[in-house]
Amino acid sequence: MDRYSEKNRTGPGRQTGKAVWKPGNFIYPVPAVLVSCQDKVGRRNLFTAAWTGTVCTNPPMAYISVRPERYSYPMIRETGEFVVNLTTEAMVRAVDFCGVKSGRDVDKWKETGLTPGAASVVEAPIVLESPVNVECRVTKILELGSHHMFLALVKAILVDEALLDEKGRFCFEAAKPLAYSHGEYRGLSGAMGSFGYSIRKKTTKPRKNQKKTRQKPD
C-alpha cells in the first residue's frame, strides 16, 4: 500500500501541490554521531545516533534519544554520562558499523579501529579520531515512547587542534563532516552563507584616491 492514501492524494494538501503523508520522522538531514559511554566497572561501548542535537544555549545542553533495548542504554542511565563524538567522511564505514552491530556481540572499538581516549571531565571515553567531542552529563530522562531522551548539560568540548586556523578559529569544513538523510550518509557541500548574511549590509571597499593627470595641450 502507498505511504499516503487515495484520500490524501485528492485531499486538502493536493490543492497546494502537497502530498499529505502520515506522521513520521522527516526532519533531515541530521548529524550522524558516535556516542561513547562506559559503565561503572569500566566496560566501554559506542553506538551511532542520529537523534541528537542542541536544546539550550545557556546553560549549554544537548540530548540523545536512545531505545531502551540498546546495549548502551543501561550504561548511560546508570552513570549519567556520555560523549557525543562528531564524525567525518573518513569515518563513515565505522559509523555505519557501530549502528548495525551491538556491543553485546562485538568489541566495536577493536572492529572499527577507533581509539578510546580519556575525556576531560566525564568518565565516558572519547573517540580520538573524532574532530569534536562533546562531554555530557545527564540531568533528566524523558521516557517518550520508542526512544528515551537523555537531556544533558555540556560539561566540556574537545576540539582537534589541527582544525584551528592561525587565529584559533575552528574550521570544521576541513574535517569533511558527515550527515545522515533518509537512510544515506552524506557529506556537506560547503557553506552557502553565515548566520545573518541575508540581512547584513553589503560593504564596499573605499576607492583609492587617484591623482588626476593634466594633459598638456597640443
PDB file of C-alpha atoms in Angstrom:
ATOM      1  CA  MET A   1       0.000   0.000   0.000  1.00  0.00           C
ATOM      2  CA  ASP A   2       1.226   3.508  -0.779  1.00  0.00           C
ATOM      3  CA  ARG A   3       2.607   5.633   2.003  1.00  0.00           C
ATOM      4  CA  TYR A   4      -0.273   8.042   1.561  1.00  0.00           C
ATOM      5  CA  SER A   5      -3.853   7.076   0.781  1.00  0.00           C
ATOM      6  CA  GLU A   6      -6.047   7.873  -2.211  1.00  0.00           C
ATOM      7  CA  LYS A   7      -7.979  10.219   0.047  1.00  0.00           C
ATOM      8  CA  ASN A   8      -4.814  12.159   0.784  1.00  0.00           C
ATOM      9  CA  ARG A   9      -3.946  12.318  -2.899  1.00  0.00           C
ATOM     10  CA  THR A  10      -7.124  14.254  -3.511  1.00  0.00           C
ATOM     11  CA  GLY A  11      -7.402  15.926  -0.085  1.00  0.00           C
ATOM     12  CA  PRO A  12      -6.696  19.494   1.001  1.00  0.00           C
ATOM     13  CA  GLY A  13      -2.960  19.073   0.638  1.00  0.00           C
ATOM     14  CA  ARG A  14      -3.268  18.443  -3.093  1.00  0.00           C
ATOM     15  CA  GLN A  15      -4.855  21.862  -3.562  1.00  0.00           C
ATOM     16  CA  THR A  16      -1.465  23.406  -2.806  1.00  0.00           C
ATOM     17  CA  GLY A  17       0.567  20.834  -4.690  1.00  0.00           C
ATOM     18  CA  LYS A  18       1.473  18.996  -1.467  1.00  0.00           C
ATOM     19  CA  ALA A  19       1.048  15.263  -0.843  1.00  0.00           C
ATOM     20  CA  VAL A  20      -0.183  14.546   2.690  1.00  0.00           C
ATOM     21  CA  TRP A  21       1.733  11.724   4.364  1.00  0.00           C
ATOM     22  CA  LYS A  22       1.158  10.076   7.688  1.00  0.00           C
ATOM     23  CA  PRO A  23       3.107  11.443  10.687  1.00  0.00           C
ATOM     24  CA  GLY A  24       6.703  10.277  10.850  1.00  0.00           C
ATOM     25  CA  ASN A  25      10.329  11.323  11.191  1.00  0.00           C
ATOM     26  CA  PHE A  26      11.115  13.607   8.299  1.00  0.00           C
ATOM     27  CA  ILE A  27      13.420  16.288   9.657  1.00  0.00           C
ATOM     28  CA  TYR A  28      16.546  15.626   7.613  1.00  0.00           C
ATOM     29  CA  PRO A  29      19.477  15.850   7.251  1.00  0.00           C
ATOM     30  CA  VAL A  30      20.668  15.115  10.767  1.00  0.00           C
ATOM     31  CA  PRO A  31      24.131  14.589  12.234  1.00  0.00           C
ATOM     32  CA  ALA A  32      25.487  11.064  12.260  1.00  0.00           C
ATOM     33  CA  VAL A  33      27.397  10.944  15.546  1.00  0.00           C
ATOM     34  CA  LEU A  34      29.093   8.289  17.613  1.00  0.00           C
ATOM     35  CA  VAL A  35      28.010   8.209  21.237  1.00  0.00           C
ATOM     36  CA  SER A  36      30.558   6.709  23.607  1.00  0.00           C
ATOM     37  CA  CYS A  37      29.840   5.555  27.141  1.00  0.00           C
ATOM     38  CA  GLN A  38      31.182   3.397  29.949  1.00  0.00           C
ATOM     39  CA  ASP A  39      29.590   1.513  32.828  1.00  0.00           C
ATOM     40  CA  LYS A  40      30.759   1.647  36.441  1.00  0.00           C
ATOM     41  CA  VAL A  41      33.056  -1.363  36.073  1.00  0.00           C
ATOM     42  CA  GLY A  42      34.840   0.091  33.042  1.00  0.00           C
ATOM     43  CA  ARG A  43      33.094  -1.647  30.116  1.00  0.00           C
ATOM     44  CA  ARG A  44      33.129   0.733  27.163  1.00  0.00           C
ATOM     45  CA  ASN A  45      30.874   0.921  24.158  1.00  0.00           C
ATOM     46  CA  LEU A  46      29.940   3.259  21.354  1.00  0.00           C
ATOM     47  CA  PHE A  47      26.975   3.428  19.027  1.00  0.00           C
ATOM     48  CA  THR A  48      25.721   5.510  16.149  1.00  0.00           C
ATOM     49  CA  ALA A  49      22.962   8.044  16.810  1.00  0.00           C
ATOM     50  CA  ALA A  50      21.108  10.483  14.612  1.00  0.00           C
ATOM     51  CA  TRP A  51      18.512  11.658  17.127  1.00  0.00           C
ATOM     52  CA  THR A  52      20.750  14.210  18.804  1.00  0.00           C
ATOM     53  CA  GLY A  53      21.220  17.941  18.934  1.00  0.00           C
ATOM     54  CA  THR A  54      21.262  21.179  20.907  1.00  0.00           C
ATOM     55  CA  VAL A  55      18.379  22.043  23.229  1.00  0.00           C
ATOM     56  CA  CYS A  56      19.627  25.111  25.100  1.00  0.00           C
ATOM     57  CA  THR A  57      22.307  27.794  24.756  1.00  0.00           C
ATOM     58  CA  ASN A  58      22.642  28.952  28.351  1.00  0.00           C
ATOM     59  CA  PRO A  59      23.307  26.662  30.078  1.00  0.00           C
ATOM     60  CA  PRO A  60      24.686  24.678  27.139  1.00  0.00           C
ATOM     61  CA  MET A  61      22.624  21.499  26.822  1.00  0.00           C
ATOM     62  CA  ALA A  62      22.371  18.636  24.356  1.00  0.00           C
ATOM     63  CA  TYR A  63      20.318  15.492  24.010  1.00  0.00           C
ATOM     64  CA  ILE A  64      20.389  11.993  22.598  1.00  0.00           C
ATOM     65  CA  SER A  65      17.384   9.728  22.138  1.00  0.00           C
ATOM     66  CA  VAL A  66      18.067   6.026  22.678  1.00  0.00           C
ATOM     67  CA  ARG A  67      15.962   2.891  22.540  1.00  0.00           C
ATOM     68  CA  PRO A  68      15.836   1.217  25.983  1.00  0.00           C
ATOM     69  CA  GLU A  69      16.810  -2.146  24.462  1.00  0.00           C
ATOM     70  CA  ARG A  70      20.136  -0.801  23.236  1.00  0.00           C
ATOM     71  CA  TYR A  71      23.212  -2.263  24.930  1.00  0.00           C
ATOM     72  CA  SER A  72      24.461   1.211  25.879  1.00  0.00           C
ATOM     73  CA  TYR A  73      21.187   2.386  27.380  1.00  0.00           C
ATOM     74  CA  PRO A  74      21.741   0.999  30.922  1.00  0.00           C
ATOM     75  CA  MET A  75      25.331   2.278  30.882  1.00  0.00           C
ATOM     76  CA  ILE A  76      24.177   5.846  30.302  1.00  0.00           C
ATOM     77  CA  ARG A  77      21.250   5.544  32.680  1.00  0.00           C
ATOM     78  CA  GLU A  78      23.489   4.130  35.427  1.00  0.00           C
ATOM     79  CA  THR A  79      26.380   6.579  35.122  1.00  0.00           C
ATOM     80  CA  GLY A  80      24.543   9.624  33.811  1.00  0.00           C
ATOM     81  CA  GLU A  81      27.356  10.379  31.370  1.00  0.00           C
ATOM     82  CA  PHE A  82      28.099  10.087  27.664  1.00  0.00           C
ATOM     83  CA  VAL A  83      30.135  11.754  24.938  1.00  0.00           C
ATOM     84  CA  VAL A  84      28.804  12.892  21.569  1.00  0.00           C
ATOM     85  CA  ASN A  85      31.596  12.441  19.030  1.00  0.00           C
ATOM     86  CA  LEU A  86      31.120  14.241  15.720  1.00  0.00           C
ATOM     87  CA  THR A  87      32.100  12.274  12.643  1.00  0.00           C
ATOM     88  CA  THR A  88      33.697  12.803   9.242  1.00  0.00           C
ATOM     89  CA  GLU A  89      33.535  11.301   5.774  1.00  0.00           C
ATOM     90  CA  ALA A  90      36.689   9.321   6.565  1.00  0.00           C
ATOM     91  CA  MET A  91      34.847   7.661   9.472  1.00  0.00           C
ATOM     92  CA  VAL A  92      31.739   6.651   7.502  1.00  0.00           C
ATOM     93  CA  ARG A  93      32.381   2.897   7.495  1.00  0.00           C
ATOM     94  CA  ALA A  94      32.968   2.861  11.252  1.00  0.00           C
ATOM     95  CA  VAL A  95      29.850   4.979  11.784  1.00  0.00           C
ATOM     96  CA  ASP A  96      27.723   2.524   9.835  1.00  0.00           C
ATOM     97  CA  PHE A  97      29.260  -0.496  11.584  1.00  0.00           C
ATOM     98  CA  CYS A  98      28.548   0.958  15.022  1.00  0.00           C
ATOM     99  CA  GLY A  99      24.935   1.475  14.015  1.00  0.00           C
ATOM    100  CA  VAL A 100      24.242  -2.079  12.836  1.00  0.00           C
ATOM    101  CA  LYS A 101      26.330  -4.119  15.298  1.00  0.00           C
ATOM    102  CA  SER A 102      25.681  -4.480  19.016  1.00  0.00           C
ATOM    103  CA  GLY A 103      28.266  -4.163  21.746  1.00  0.00           C
ATOM    104  CA  ARG A 104      26.758  -7.317  23.233  1.00  0.00           C
ATOM    105  CA  ASP A 105      28.270  -9.295  20.373  1.00  0.00           C
ATOM    106  CA  VAL A 106      31.405  -7.462  19.256  1.00  0.00           C
ATOM    107  CA  ASP A 107      34.030  -5.076  20.544  1.00  0.00           C
ATOM    108  CA  LYS A 108      33.292  -2.121  18.296  1.00  0.00           C
ATOM    109  CA  TRP A 109      36.487  -0.311  19.245  1.00  0.00           C
ATOM    110  CA  LYS A 110      38.548  -3.248  18.074  1.00  0.00           C
ATOM    111  CA  GLU A 111      36.491  -3.992  14.959  1.00  0.00           C
ATOM    112  CA  THR A 112      36.455  -0.402  13.697  1.00  0.00           C
ATOM    113  CA  GLY A 113      39.972   0.533  14.747  1.00  0.00           C
ATOM    114  CA  LEU A 114      38.675   3.586  16.585  1.00  0.00           C
ATOM    115  CA  THR A 115      40.671   4.695  19.603  1.00  0.00           C
ATOM    116  CA  PRO A 116      39.176   5.408  23.035  1.00  0.00           C
ATOM    117  CA  GLY A 117      40.710   8.311  24.897  1.00  0.00           C
ATOM    118  CA  ALA A 118      40.270  10.000  28.254  1.00  0.00           C
ATOM    119  CA  ALA A 119      37.710  12.772  28.492  1.00  0.00           C
ATOM    120  CA  SER A 120      38.490  15.938  30.444  1.00  0.00           C
ATOM    121  CA  VAL A 121      35.510  15.868  32.818  1.00  0.00           C
ATOM    122  CA  VAL A 122      33.322  12.776  32.435  1.00  0.00           C
ATOM    123  CA  GLU A 123      34.377   9.153  32.877  1.00  0.00           C
ATOM    124  CA  ALA A 124      32.989   8.080  29.493  1.00  0.00           C
ATOM    125  CA  PRO A 125      35.700   7.771  26.817  1.00  0.00           C
ATOM    126  CA  ILE A 126      36.057   9.988  23.770  1.00  0.00           C
ATOM    127  CA  VAL A 127      36.778   8.835  20.213  1.00  0.00           C
ATOM    128  CA  LEU A 128      40.221  10.209  19.395  1.00  0.00           C
ATOM    129  CA  GLU A 129      39.568  10.138  15.639  1.00  0.00           C
ATOM    130  CA  SER A 130      36.581  12.435  16.072  1.00  0.00           C
ATOM    131  CA  PRO A 131      37.201  16.128  15.309  1.00  0.00           C
ATOM    132  CA  VAL A 132      34.928  17.261  18.153  1.00  0.00           C
ATOM    133  CA  ASN A 133      33.993  15.509  21.398  1.00  0.00           C
ATOM    134  CA  VAL A 134      31.102  16.873  23.442  1.00  0.00           C
ATOM    135  CA  GLU A 135      31.194  15.667  27.052  1.00  0.00           C
ATOM    136  CA  CYS A 136      27.733  15.424  28.578  1.00  0.00           C
ATOM    137  CA  ARG A 137      26.201  14.781  31.999  1.00  0.00           C
ATOM    138  CA  VAL A 138      22.541  13.725  32.142  1.00  0.00           C
ATOM    139  CA  THR A 139      20.096  15.948  34.001  1.00  0.00           C
ATOM    140  CA  LYS A 140      16.801  14.358  33.015  1.00  0.00           C
ATOM    141  CA  ILE A 141      15.430  11.301  31.217  1.00  0.00           C
ATOM    142  CA  LEU A 142      12.189  11.606  29.270  1.00  0.00           C
ATOM    143  CA  GLU A 143      10.568   8.254  28.532  1.00  0.00           C
ATOM    144  CA  LEU A 144       8.793   9.296  25.351  1.00  0.00           C
ATOM    145  CA  GLY A 145       7.918   6.022  23.625  1.00  0.00           C
ATOM    146  CA  SER A 146      10.158   4.004  21.329  1.00  0.00           C
ATOM    147  CA  HIS A 147      13.032   6.226  22.465  1.00  0.00           C
ATOM    148  CA  HIS A 148      14.006   7.731  25.791  1.00  0.00           C
ATOM    149  CA  MET A 149      15.555  11.174  25.618  1.00  0.00           C
ATOM    150  CA  PHE A 150      18.623  11.905  27.736  1.00  0.00           C
ATOM    151  CA  LEU A 151      18.780  15.651  28.387  1.00  0.00           C
ATOM    152  CA  ALA A 152      22.271  16.645  29.441  1.00  0.00           C
ATOM    153  CA  LEU A 153      24.497  19.540  30.371  1.00  0.00           C
ATOM    154  CA  VAL A 154      27.535  20.019  28.167  1.00  0.00           C
ATOM    155  CA  LYS A 155      30.463  19.852  30.574  1.00  0.00           C
ATOM    156  CA  ALA A 156      33.338  20.231  28.115  1.00  0.00           C
ATOM    157  CA  ILE A 157      34.136  20.301  24.407  1.00  0.00           C
ATOM    158  CA  LEU A 158      37.359  18.928  22.971  1.00  0.00           C
ATOM    159  CA  VAL A 159      38.430  20.120  19.512  1.00  0.00           C
ATOM    160  CA  ASP A 160      41.126  18.731  17.228  1.00  0.00           C
ATOM    161  CA  GLU A 161      43.857  21.373  17.171  1.00  0.00           C
ATOM    162  CA  ALA A 162      44.613  20.509  13.543  1.00  0.00           C
ATOM    163  CA  LEU A 163      41.296  22.150  12.631  1.00  0.00           C
ATOM    164  CA  LEU A 164      42.176  25.507  14.175  1.00  0.00           C
ATOM    165  CA  ASP A 165      43.494  28.245  11.906  1.00  0.00           C
ATOM    166  CA  GLU A 166      46.188  30.764  12.813  1.00  0.00           C
ATOM    167  CA  LYS A 167      43.606  32.875  14.663  1.00  0.00           C
ATOM    168  CA  GLY A 168      42.322  29.934  16.689  1.00  0.00           C
ATOM    169  CA  ARG A 169      39.112  29.766  14.677  1.00  0.00           C
ATOM    170  CA  PHE A 170      37.544  26.341  14.242  1.00  0.00           C
ATOM    171  CA  CYS A 171      37.438  25.176  10.601  1.00  0.00           C
ATOM    172  CA  PHE A 172      35.108  22.201  10.735  1.00  0.00           C
ATOM    173  CA  GLU A 173      34.673  22.132   6.952  1.00  0.00           C
ATOM    174  CA  ALA A 174      38.257  20.936   6.684  1.00  0.00           C
ATOM    175  CA  ALA A 175      37.251  17.750   8.501  1.00  0.00           C
ATOM    176  CA  LYS A 176      34.507  16.996   5.933  1.00  0.00           C
ATOM    177  CA  PRO A 177      31.661  16.434   8.425  1.00  0.00           C
ATOM    178  CA  LEU A 178      29.202  13.589   7.969  1.00  0.00           C
ATOM    179  CA  ALA A 179      25.406  13.796   7.927  1.00  0.00           C
ATOM    180  CA  TYR A 180      22.572  11.288   7.585  1.00  0.00           C
ATOM    181  CA  SER A 181      19.494  11.671   5.394  1.00  0.00           C
ATOM    182  CA  HIS A 182      16.789   9.126   4.520  1.00  0.00           C
ATOM    183  CA  GLY A 183      18.967   6.065   5.011  1.00  0.00           C
ATOM    184  CA  GLU A 184      22.097   7.519   3.422  1.00  0.00           C
ATOM    185  CA  TYR A 185      25.309   9.010   4.784  1.00  0.00           C
ATOM    186  CA  ARG A 186      26.160  12.266   3.079  1.00  0.00           C
ATOM    187  CA  GLY A 187      28.940  14.814   3.139  1.00  0.00           C
ATOM    188  CA  LEU A 188      28.300  18.552   3.246  1.00  0.00           C
ATOM    189  CA  SER A 189      28.973  20.566   0.113  1.00  0.00           C
ATOM    190  CA  GLY A 190      30.222  23.631   1.947  1.00  0.00           C
ATOM    191  CA  ALA A 191      28.951  26.869   3.432  1.00  0.00           C
ATOM    192  CA  MET A 192      26.351  28.827   1.478  1.00  0.00           C
ATOM    193  CA  GLY A 193      26.268  31.735   3.904  1.00  0.00           C
ATOM    194  CA  SER A 194      26.991  32.683   7.501  1.00  0.00           C
ATOM    195  CA  PHE A 195      24.428  33.424  10.207  1.00  0.00           C
ATOM    196  CA  GLY A 196      22.654  36.705   9.495  1.00  0.00           C
ATOM    197  CA  TYR A 197      24.086  37.100   5.997  1.00  0.00           C
ATOM    198  CA  SER A 198      20.610  37.627   4.477  1.00  0.00           C
ATOM    199  CA  ILE A 199      20.151  40.949   6.271  1.00  0.00           C
ATOM    200  CA  ARG A 200      23.753  42.045   6.517  1.00  0.00           C
ATOM    201  CA  LYS A 201      24.570  45.277   4.752  1.00  0.00           C
ATOM    202  CA  LYS A 202      26.960  44.934   1.915  1.00  0.00           C
ATOM    203  CA  THR A 203      30.238  46.668   2.474  1.00  0.00           C
ATOM    204  CA  THR A 204      32.143  48.269  -0.344  1.00  0.00           C
ATOM    205  CA  LYS A 205      35.836  48.852  -0.282  1.00  0.00           C
ATOM    206  CA  PRO A 206      36.760  52.537  -0.396  1.00  0.00           C
ATOM    207  CA  ARG A 207      38.281  53.557  -3.657  1.00  0.00           C
ATOM    208  CA  LYS A 208      41.868  54.610  -3.586  1.00  0.00           C
ATOM    209  CA  ASN A 209      42.430  58.268  -4.287  1.00  0.00           C
ATOM    210  CA  GLN A 210      43.629  58.537  -7.797  1.00  0.00           C
ATOM    211  CA  LYS A 211      45.642  61.573  -8.822  1.00  0.00           C
ATOM    212  CA  LYS A 212      44.275  63.314 -11.863  1.00  0.00           C
ATOM    213  CA  THR A 213      46.832  63.935 -14.539  1.00  0.00           C
ATOM    214  CA  ARG A 214      46.526  67.005 -16.640  1.00  0.00           C
ATOM    215  CA  GLN A 215      47.097  66.573 -20.273  1.00  0.00           C
ATOM    216  CA  LYS A 216      49.401  69.030 -21.930  1.00  0.00           C
ATOM    217  CA  PRO A 217      47.833  70.980 -24.761  1.00  0.00           C
ATOM    218  CA  ASP A 218      48.944  70.072 -28.235  1.00  0.00           C
TER     219      ASP A 218
END
